[in-house]
């Protein structure tokens, strides 16, 4: 009989980092188990983050197009009305299909999926790491797990040569203002509102704040974003962030920058938000407050302290180049370790970590991880911002091309934004590409590919781009680095 409790690799967490690492490890011949506390696989990204938010962004964009833009194209319809319940059901169905897809991939790759909360449990006499899994009573346990649990308590001990920690992160609360799931909410709750808020206040003009603000604004809510810094999207290239800021304001989202929330008072189903914008204490009332001021690594309950696993000053697990912690055989990736909290960064680390366990010398190219904010227009970037180059004293040239001058963008009536290329002053090597515009999220792939191969602005400008496409803006921006753009 096969041993169902002993593995080459036990992965804790079935988010994008964990599930991808598990599949790659299984492809490389390892016997793998994945422990996940949720009933569905896919982690925050699939269940309550990237995927449901993009499903709602796409639905709300269609709604706003039908309401605001169809008439421009000569399509005359009755003003559309919103059926929020159907929109939410569609989102849930998208999530269900994708999470079921991971379960299928696990089966195909013979990965054992264990539902429960995992905790490191030390090293057993055979020198293997133990993982104690507490199985929820309501869990619909897999067949093998039922056999294992028959006549036992609701815990299982798995053992493995290696353990990979990929538990992800959780939303940070504002100090002294806890989430209540009703009025003071996080992004997960804001993806499930059963009606459009009259007035949604959002703390934080980062990725989540602007994406969730876009969804609910398009569906008709008044949206006010309070941001403590003087600009939105503080890590983005300033020119790109300012362009997005202007566009979102035009769409009716209100912003209060350099503003700190000092308190939230709940009054029944409403709330009064107290804030300070530098001129004394002020208040606004609303019916929902979304707190989107960042996320923190989810380290609680994993037994990291008992195992003396080293954390940094921000509570992230410290790893070496193999993603191994200070305890041999225990690894960590994704939001638990340093770097941007992005699903695709965690996926890259999952693959590389599994390959390095198998003796390969793969690496994650951290300089070329793109960032995308899925507003409309979208913002996407890879590499350095202009501000970073200035601060580092690096000589650079700038090429820029506005979508307003592009045929395809005109046909789409999507003329806001630009492609901006920053190239080294001497070598012409591309140091950063920043895009604000329609489908920037897809266009950034070219930027990542060229930069990963050490490409120059000349490399892009010598490449034929299909006409008429949005991608021509990339070629024109590259030509503009040498002041040779044709359509300016
Ligand atoms: P974030 O770090 O992107 O933005 C947080 C914003 O809140 C910042 O602008 C910050 O200055 C502001 N802030 C912090 N404390 C504040 C306070 N007390 N009052 C007012 N403003 C305050 O964090 P966010 O949006 O919560 O996202 C969390 C993580 O999830 C990020 O790491 C992000 O990269 C990731 N994410 C990525 C997405 C994407 O790739 N499209 C989408 C959603 C999330």
PDB file of C-alpha atoms in Angstrom, residues 397-400 421-424 428 457-458 476-485:
ATOM      1  CA  UNK A 397      16.839  59.282 -22.720  1.00  0.00           C
ATOM      2  CA  UNK A 398      13.051  59.369 -22.860  1.00  0.00           C
ATOM      3  CA  UNK A 399      10.808  58.345 -25.744  1.00  0.00           C
ATOM      4  CA  UNK A 400       7.079  58.853 -25.471  1.00  0.00           C
ATOM      5  CA  UNK A 421      10.423  54.267 -22.729  1.00  0.00           C
ATOM      6  CA  UNK A 422      13.461  55.105 -20.623  1.00  0.00           C
ATOM      7  CA  UNK A 423      16.709  54.046 -22.285  1.00  0.00           C
ATOM      8  CA  UNK A 424      20.313  54.352 -21.086  1.00  0.00           C
ATOM      9  CA  UNK A 428      20.461  52.653 -25.412  1.00  0.00           C
ATOM     10  CA  UNK A 457      15.183  51.096 -27.783  1.00  0.00           C
ATOM     11  CA  UNK A 458      16.648  50.487 -31.258  1.00  0.00           C
ATOM     12  CA  UNK A 476       6.757  54.808 -31.905  1.00  0.00           C
ATOM     13  CA  UNK A 477       7.891  55.447 -28.317  1.00  0.00           C
ATOM     14  CA  UNK A 478      11.101  53.514 -29.084  1.00  0.00           C
ATOM     15  CA  UNK A 479      11.617  55.620 -32.229  1.00  0.00           C
ATOM     16  CA  UNK A 480      10.998  58.731 -30.130  1.00  0.00           C
ATOM     17  CA  UNK A 481      13.946  57.807 -27.883  1.00  0.00           C
ATOM     18  CA  UNK A 482      16.066  58.845 -30.921  1.00  0.00           C
ATOM     19  CA  UNK A 483      13.581  61.545 -31.931  1.00  0.00           C
ATOM     20  CA  UNK A 484      12.614  59.560 -35.038  1.00  0.00           C
ATOM     21  CA  UNK A 485       8.929  58.880 -34.307  1.00  0.00           C
TER      22      UNK A 485
END
